[in-house]
Coordinates of C-alpha atoms in Angstrom, one line a residue:
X27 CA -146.4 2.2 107.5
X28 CA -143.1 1.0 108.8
X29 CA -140.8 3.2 109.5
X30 CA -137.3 4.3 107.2
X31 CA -134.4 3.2 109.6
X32 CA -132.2 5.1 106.9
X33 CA -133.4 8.4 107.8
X34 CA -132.3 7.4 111.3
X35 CA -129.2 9.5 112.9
X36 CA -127.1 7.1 115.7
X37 CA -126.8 8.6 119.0
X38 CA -123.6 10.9 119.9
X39 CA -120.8 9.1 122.1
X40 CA -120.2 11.4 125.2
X41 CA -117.5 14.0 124.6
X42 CA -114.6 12.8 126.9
X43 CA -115.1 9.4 124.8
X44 CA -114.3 11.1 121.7
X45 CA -111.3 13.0 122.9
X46 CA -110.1 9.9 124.2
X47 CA -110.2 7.9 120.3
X48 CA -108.9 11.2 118.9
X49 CA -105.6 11.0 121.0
X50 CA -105.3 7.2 120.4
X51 CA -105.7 8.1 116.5
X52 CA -102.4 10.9 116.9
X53 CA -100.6 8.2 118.7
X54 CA -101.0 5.4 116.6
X55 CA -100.2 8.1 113.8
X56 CA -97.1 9.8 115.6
X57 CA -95.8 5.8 116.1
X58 CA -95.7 4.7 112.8
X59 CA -94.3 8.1 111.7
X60 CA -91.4 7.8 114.4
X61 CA -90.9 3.9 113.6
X62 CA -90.9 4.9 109.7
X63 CA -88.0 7.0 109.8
X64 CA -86.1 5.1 112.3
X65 CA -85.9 2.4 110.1
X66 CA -84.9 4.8 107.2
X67 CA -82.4 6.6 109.7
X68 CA -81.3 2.7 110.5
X69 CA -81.5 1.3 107.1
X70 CA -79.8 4.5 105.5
X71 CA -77.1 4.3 108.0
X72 CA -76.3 0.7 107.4
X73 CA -76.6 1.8 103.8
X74 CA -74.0 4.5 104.5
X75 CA -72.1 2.2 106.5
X76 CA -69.2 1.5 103.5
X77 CA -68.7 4.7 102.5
X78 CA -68.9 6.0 106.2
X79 CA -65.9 3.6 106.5
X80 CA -63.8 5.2 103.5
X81 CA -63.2 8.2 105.7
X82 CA -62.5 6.1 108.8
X83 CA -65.9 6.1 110.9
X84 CA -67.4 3.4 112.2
X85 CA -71.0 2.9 113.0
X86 CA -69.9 -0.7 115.0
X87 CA -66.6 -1.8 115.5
X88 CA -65.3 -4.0 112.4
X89 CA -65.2 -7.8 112.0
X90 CA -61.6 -8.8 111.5
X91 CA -62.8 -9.2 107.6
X92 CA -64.4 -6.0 107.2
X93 CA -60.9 -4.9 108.8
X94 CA -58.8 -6.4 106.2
X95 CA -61.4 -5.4 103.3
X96 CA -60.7 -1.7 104.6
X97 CA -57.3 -2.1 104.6
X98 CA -56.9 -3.6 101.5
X99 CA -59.3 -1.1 99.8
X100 CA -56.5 1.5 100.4
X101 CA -53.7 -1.0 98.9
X102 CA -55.1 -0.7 95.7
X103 CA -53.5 3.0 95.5
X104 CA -49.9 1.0 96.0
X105 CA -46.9 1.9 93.1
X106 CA -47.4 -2.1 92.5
X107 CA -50.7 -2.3 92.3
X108 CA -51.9 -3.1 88.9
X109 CA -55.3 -4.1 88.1
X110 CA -54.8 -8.0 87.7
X111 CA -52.4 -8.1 90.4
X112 CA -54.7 -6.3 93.1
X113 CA -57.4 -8.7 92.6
X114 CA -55.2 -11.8 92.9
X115 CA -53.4 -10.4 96.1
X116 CA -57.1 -9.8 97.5
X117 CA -58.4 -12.4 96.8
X118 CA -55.9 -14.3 98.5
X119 CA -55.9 -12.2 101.6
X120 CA -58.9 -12.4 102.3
X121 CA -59.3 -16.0 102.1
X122 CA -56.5 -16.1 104.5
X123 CA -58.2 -14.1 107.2
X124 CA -61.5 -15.9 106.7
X125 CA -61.9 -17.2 110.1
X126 CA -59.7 -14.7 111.8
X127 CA -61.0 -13.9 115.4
X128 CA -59.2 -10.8 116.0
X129 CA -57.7 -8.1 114.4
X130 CA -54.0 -9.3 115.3
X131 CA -54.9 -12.4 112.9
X132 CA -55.4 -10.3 109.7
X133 CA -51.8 -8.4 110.2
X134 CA -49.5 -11.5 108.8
X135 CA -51.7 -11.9 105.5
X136 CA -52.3 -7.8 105.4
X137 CA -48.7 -8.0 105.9
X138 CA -47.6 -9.9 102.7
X139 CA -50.2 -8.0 100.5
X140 CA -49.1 -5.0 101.6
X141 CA -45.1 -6.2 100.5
X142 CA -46.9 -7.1 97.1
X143 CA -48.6 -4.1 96.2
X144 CA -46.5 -1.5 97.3
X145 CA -42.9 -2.8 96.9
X146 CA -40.3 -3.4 99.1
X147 CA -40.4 0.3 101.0
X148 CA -44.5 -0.4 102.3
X149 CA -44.4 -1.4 105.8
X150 CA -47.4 -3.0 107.6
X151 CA -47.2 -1.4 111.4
X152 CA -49.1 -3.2 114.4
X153 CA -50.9 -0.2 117.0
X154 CA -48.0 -0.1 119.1
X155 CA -44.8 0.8 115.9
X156 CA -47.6 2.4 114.5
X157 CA -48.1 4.7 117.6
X158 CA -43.8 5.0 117.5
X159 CA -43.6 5.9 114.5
X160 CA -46.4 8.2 113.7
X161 CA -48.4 9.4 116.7
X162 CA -48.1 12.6 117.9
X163 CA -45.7 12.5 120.3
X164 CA -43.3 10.3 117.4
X165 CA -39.8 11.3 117.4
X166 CA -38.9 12.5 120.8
X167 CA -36.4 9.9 121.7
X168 CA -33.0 9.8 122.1
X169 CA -31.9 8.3 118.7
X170 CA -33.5 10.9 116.3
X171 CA -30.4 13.7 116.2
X172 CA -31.2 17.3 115.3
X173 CA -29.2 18.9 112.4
X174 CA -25.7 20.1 112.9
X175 CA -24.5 23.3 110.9
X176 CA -20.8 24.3 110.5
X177 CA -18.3 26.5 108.8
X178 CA -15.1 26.4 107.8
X179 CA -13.1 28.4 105.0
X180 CA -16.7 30.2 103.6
X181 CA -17.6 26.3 103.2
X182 CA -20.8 25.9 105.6
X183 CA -22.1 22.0 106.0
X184 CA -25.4 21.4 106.8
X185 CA -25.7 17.9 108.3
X186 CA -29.2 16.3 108.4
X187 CA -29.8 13.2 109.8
X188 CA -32.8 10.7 109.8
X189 CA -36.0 11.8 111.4
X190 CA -38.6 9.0 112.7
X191 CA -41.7 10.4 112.9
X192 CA -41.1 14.3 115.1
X193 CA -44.7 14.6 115.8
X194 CA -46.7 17.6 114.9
X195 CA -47.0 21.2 116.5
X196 CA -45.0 24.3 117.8
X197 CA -43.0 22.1 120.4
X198 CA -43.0 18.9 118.5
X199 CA -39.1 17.4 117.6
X200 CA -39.9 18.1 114.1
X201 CA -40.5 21.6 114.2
X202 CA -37.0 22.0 116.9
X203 CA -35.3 20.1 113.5
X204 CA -36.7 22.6 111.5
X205 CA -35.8 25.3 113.2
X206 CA -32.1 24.5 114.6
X207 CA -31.1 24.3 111.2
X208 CA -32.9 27.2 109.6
X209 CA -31.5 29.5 112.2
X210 CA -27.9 28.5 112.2
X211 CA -28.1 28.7 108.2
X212 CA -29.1 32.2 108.6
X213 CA -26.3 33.0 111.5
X214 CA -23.8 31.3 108.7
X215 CA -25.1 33.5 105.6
X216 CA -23.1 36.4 105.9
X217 CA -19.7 34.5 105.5
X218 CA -20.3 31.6 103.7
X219 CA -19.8 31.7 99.8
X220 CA -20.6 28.0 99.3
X221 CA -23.2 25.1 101.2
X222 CA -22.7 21.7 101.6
X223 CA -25.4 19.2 102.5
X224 CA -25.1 16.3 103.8
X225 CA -27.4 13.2 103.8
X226 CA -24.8 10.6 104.5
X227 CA -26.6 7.5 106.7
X228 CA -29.7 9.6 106.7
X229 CA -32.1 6.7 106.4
X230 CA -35.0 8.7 105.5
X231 CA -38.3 9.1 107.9
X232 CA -40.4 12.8 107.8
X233 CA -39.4 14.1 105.1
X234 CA -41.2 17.3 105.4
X235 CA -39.2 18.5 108.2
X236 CA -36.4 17.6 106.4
X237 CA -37.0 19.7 103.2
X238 CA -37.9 22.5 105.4
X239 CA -34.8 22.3 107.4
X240 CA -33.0 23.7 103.9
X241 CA -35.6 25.5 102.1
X242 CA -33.4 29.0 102.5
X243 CA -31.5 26.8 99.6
X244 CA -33.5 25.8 96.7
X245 CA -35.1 27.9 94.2
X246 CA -38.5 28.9 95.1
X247 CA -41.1 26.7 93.0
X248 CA -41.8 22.9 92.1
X249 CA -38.5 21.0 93.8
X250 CA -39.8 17.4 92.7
X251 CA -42.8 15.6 92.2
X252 CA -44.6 12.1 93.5
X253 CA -45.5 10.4 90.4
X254 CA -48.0 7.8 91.5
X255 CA -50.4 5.4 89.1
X256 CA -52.8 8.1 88.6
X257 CA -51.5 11.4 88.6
X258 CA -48.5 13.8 90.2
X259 CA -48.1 15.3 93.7
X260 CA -46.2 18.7 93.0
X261 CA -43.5 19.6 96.1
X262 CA -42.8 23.3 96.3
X263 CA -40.9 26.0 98.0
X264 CA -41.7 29.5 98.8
X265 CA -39.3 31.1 100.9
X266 CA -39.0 29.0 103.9
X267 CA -42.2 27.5 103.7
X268 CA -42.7 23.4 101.6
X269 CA -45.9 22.8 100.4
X270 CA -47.7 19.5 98.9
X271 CA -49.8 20.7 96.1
X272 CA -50.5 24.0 97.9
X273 CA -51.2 22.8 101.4
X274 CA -48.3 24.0 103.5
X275 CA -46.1 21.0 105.2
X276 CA -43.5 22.8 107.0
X277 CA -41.6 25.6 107.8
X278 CA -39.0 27.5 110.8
X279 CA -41.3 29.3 112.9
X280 CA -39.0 32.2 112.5
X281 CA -38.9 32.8 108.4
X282 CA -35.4 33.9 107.5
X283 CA -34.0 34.7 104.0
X284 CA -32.9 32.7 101.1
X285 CA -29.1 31.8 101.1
X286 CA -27.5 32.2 97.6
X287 CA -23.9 30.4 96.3
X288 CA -23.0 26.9 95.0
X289 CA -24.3 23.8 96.6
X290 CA -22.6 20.3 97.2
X291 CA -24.8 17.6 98.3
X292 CA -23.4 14.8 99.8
X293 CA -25.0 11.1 99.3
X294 CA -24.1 7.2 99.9
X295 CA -25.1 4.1 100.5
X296 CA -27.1 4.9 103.5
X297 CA -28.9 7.5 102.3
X298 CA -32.3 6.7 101.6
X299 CA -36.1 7.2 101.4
X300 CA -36.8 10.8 102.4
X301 CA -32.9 11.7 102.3
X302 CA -33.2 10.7 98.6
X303 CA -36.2 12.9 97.9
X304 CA -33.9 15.6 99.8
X305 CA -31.2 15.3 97.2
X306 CA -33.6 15.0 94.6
X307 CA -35.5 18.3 95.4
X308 CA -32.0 19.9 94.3
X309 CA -31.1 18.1 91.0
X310 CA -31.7 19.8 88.2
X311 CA -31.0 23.6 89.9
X312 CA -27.9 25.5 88.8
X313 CA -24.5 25.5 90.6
X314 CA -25.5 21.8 92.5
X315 CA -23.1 19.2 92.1
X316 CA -24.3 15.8 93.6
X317 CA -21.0 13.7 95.5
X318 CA -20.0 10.6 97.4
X319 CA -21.9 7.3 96.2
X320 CA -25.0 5.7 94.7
X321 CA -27.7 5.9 97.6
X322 CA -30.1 3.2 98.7
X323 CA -32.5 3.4 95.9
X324 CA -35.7 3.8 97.5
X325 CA -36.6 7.3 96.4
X326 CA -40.5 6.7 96.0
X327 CA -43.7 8.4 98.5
X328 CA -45.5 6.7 101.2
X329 CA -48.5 7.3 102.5
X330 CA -49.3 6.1 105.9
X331 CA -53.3 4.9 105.8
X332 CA -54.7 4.3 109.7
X333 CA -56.6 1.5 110.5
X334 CA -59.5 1.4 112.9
X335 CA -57.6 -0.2 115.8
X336 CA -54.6 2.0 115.1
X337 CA -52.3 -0.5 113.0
X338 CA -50.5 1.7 110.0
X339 CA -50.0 0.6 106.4
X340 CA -47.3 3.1 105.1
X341 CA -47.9 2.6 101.2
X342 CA -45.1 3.4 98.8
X343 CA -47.3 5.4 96.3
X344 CA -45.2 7.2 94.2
X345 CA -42.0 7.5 92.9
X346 CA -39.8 10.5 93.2
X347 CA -39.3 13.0 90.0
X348 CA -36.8 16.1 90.0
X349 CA -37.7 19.2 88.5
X350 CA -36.9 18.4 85.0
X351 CA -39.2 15.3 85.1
X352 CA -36.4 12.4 85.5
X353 CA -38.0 9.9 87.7
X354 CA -36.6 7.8 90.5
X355 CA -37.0 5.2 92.3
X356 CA -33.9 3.5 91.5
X357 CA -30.0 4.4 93.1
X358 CA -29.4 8.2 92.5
X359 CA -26.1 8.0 91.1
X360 CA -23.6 11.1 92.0
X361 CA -22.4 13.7 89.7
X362 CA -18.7 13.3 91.0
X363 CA -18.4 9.2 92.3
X364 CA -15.9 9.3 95.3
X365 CA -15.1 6.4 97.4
X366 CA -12.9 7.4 99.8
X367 CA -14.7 9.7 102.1
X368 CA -11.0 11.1 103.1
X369 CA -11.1 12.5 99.4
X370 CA -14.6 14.2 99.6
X371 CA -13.2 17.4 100.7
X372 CA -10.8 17.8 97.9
X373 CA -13.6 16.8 95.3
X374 CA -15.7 19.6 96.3
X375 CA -13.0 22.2 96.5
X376 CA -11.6 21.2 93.3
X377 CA -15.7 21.5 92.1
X378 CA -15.9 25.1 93.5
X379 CA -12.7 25.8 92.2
X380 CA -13.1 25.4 88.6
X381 CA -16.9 26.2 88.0
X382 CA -17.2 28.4 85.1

């Protein structure tokens, strides 16, 4: 009867032999689990890669066209930059950097579109005006000027000038602008029954130092407001201390008290930019009187966006409001017009002089 080869076991390998296939198995195993989520670490990563980018990291360095795609993704938050007219201004952009080699070969088109979208106060700023005008160490040269305080007669006149950049930090030029003029306001206080301030040929720049340098003066509360396409930016001041929406921007490092009496501020054809949003922050407050001439007319918000080789676009995105909601972005036009800058004096003494 032949036999059932079924019922036959097969002989057992030797056990080193088995050990060895059981290893092999966990490696193969352990490989493709490793080379699985590489490729989803890798492919979510490149998958990340644009949004990555909106916050300014980089995985790889960007093409000169992913460059000016960044760039012009944060244009389309520009005062000019309505729907139709973004997507036209793109569009030709980007054809005009299509074959662009280097970064340096996107910043004439970026350039223009930045002009388009965000009006004739956006600037486009290659690394090195960029790193001038708002690095860290901005502002330190010779021709920013700090504030100059004087008295005469119980009159005290707060001169500010223009501030480029003045860096950041406890021994940055902003913070020494901030400070000169908050202390020497407070030395002044006890005989002075009347402030002037004056933003003659202050061309604008930082304007947070700036409304910090006279925050003993205004009201505490909203000062102004951004308006921008989407929504409102609300500028406040609490004591010595400006904030943006809540998040503090500036103030002395020694707080000192509010000042109190009647305030002149002092404007013309010069002033502009950030020395318009100055004046602004005091219209609509009691006992301010607004003199000289029409300023420059470019009382709207920039925000400066970074690019990733350290160009700037500073992007007009708003346009200045005073506290009672009257928006800007045209001329402010002076309570009292004067001309003559020899008859200032006599225009705010005759103003100080017959207030009710």
């Amino acid at each position: 009867m032949p036999r059932n080869t079924s019922d036959r076991s097969a002989p057992s390998p030797p056990a080193s032999a088995e050990r060895r296939h059981r290893r092999r198995r966990r490696g193969l195993i352990a490989g493709i689990v490793v080379a699985s989520l590489l490729a989803l670490v890798v492919g979510g990563s490149f998958a990340a890669a644009p949004l990555l980018r909106s916050y300014g990291i980089y995985l790889v360095p960007p093409s000169p066209q992913t460059y000016a795609e960044v760039a012009l993704d944060a244009m389309r938050q520009g005062i000019d930059a309505t729907p139709d007219r973004y997507t036209q201004v793109r569009e030709r952009a980007l054809a005009s950097v299509a074959d662009a080699s280097d970064y340096a070969d996107t910043y004439g088109p970026l350039t223009k579109a930045a002009a388009e979208l965000g009006g004739p106060h956006t600037t486009f700023n290659d690394p090195a005006s960029a790193a001038e005008l708002f690095g860290p160490s901005s502002g330190s040269k010779a021709e920013n000027e700090l504030p100059t305080v004087t008295s005469a007669d119980g009159v005290t006149t707060i001169r500010l000038p223009t501030l480029i950049g003045g860096g950041s930090g406890e021994d940055s030029f902003g913070q020494r602008y901030i400070d000169t003029a908050v202390d020497a306001i407070a030395a002044a206080a006890p005989d002075t029954s009347a402030w002037v301030v004056d933003l003659r040929d202050n061309h604008g720049g930082n304007v947070w130092p700036m409304l910090a340098a006279v925050a003993p003066l205004p009201d505490d509360g909203t000062v102004e407001t951004f308006e921008s396409v989407d929504g409102s930016t609300t500028v406040s001041v609490d004591g010595g201390t400006v904030s943006s929406d809540g998040t503090r921007q500036g103030a002395a490092t020694t707080p000192q008290p509010k000042v109190h009496g009647p305030i002149a501020v002092v404007i013309n054809g010069m002033t502009g930019s950030s020395a318009e949003a100055v004046a602004i922050a005091f219209i609509g407050q009691s006992n301010v009187h607004v003199f000289g001439q029409p300023s420059y007319g470019f009382s709207t918000a920039n925000q400066p966006v970074r690019l990733y080789d350290g160009a700037v676009v500073n992007l007009t995105v708003a346009v200045d409001a005073d506290r009672t909601g009257k928006r800007y972005g045209v001329p402010i036009v002076p309570d009292t017009p004067v001309e003559d800058v020899v008859q200032l004096p006599t225009a705010i003494s005759t103003w100080l002089a017959n207030r009710g």
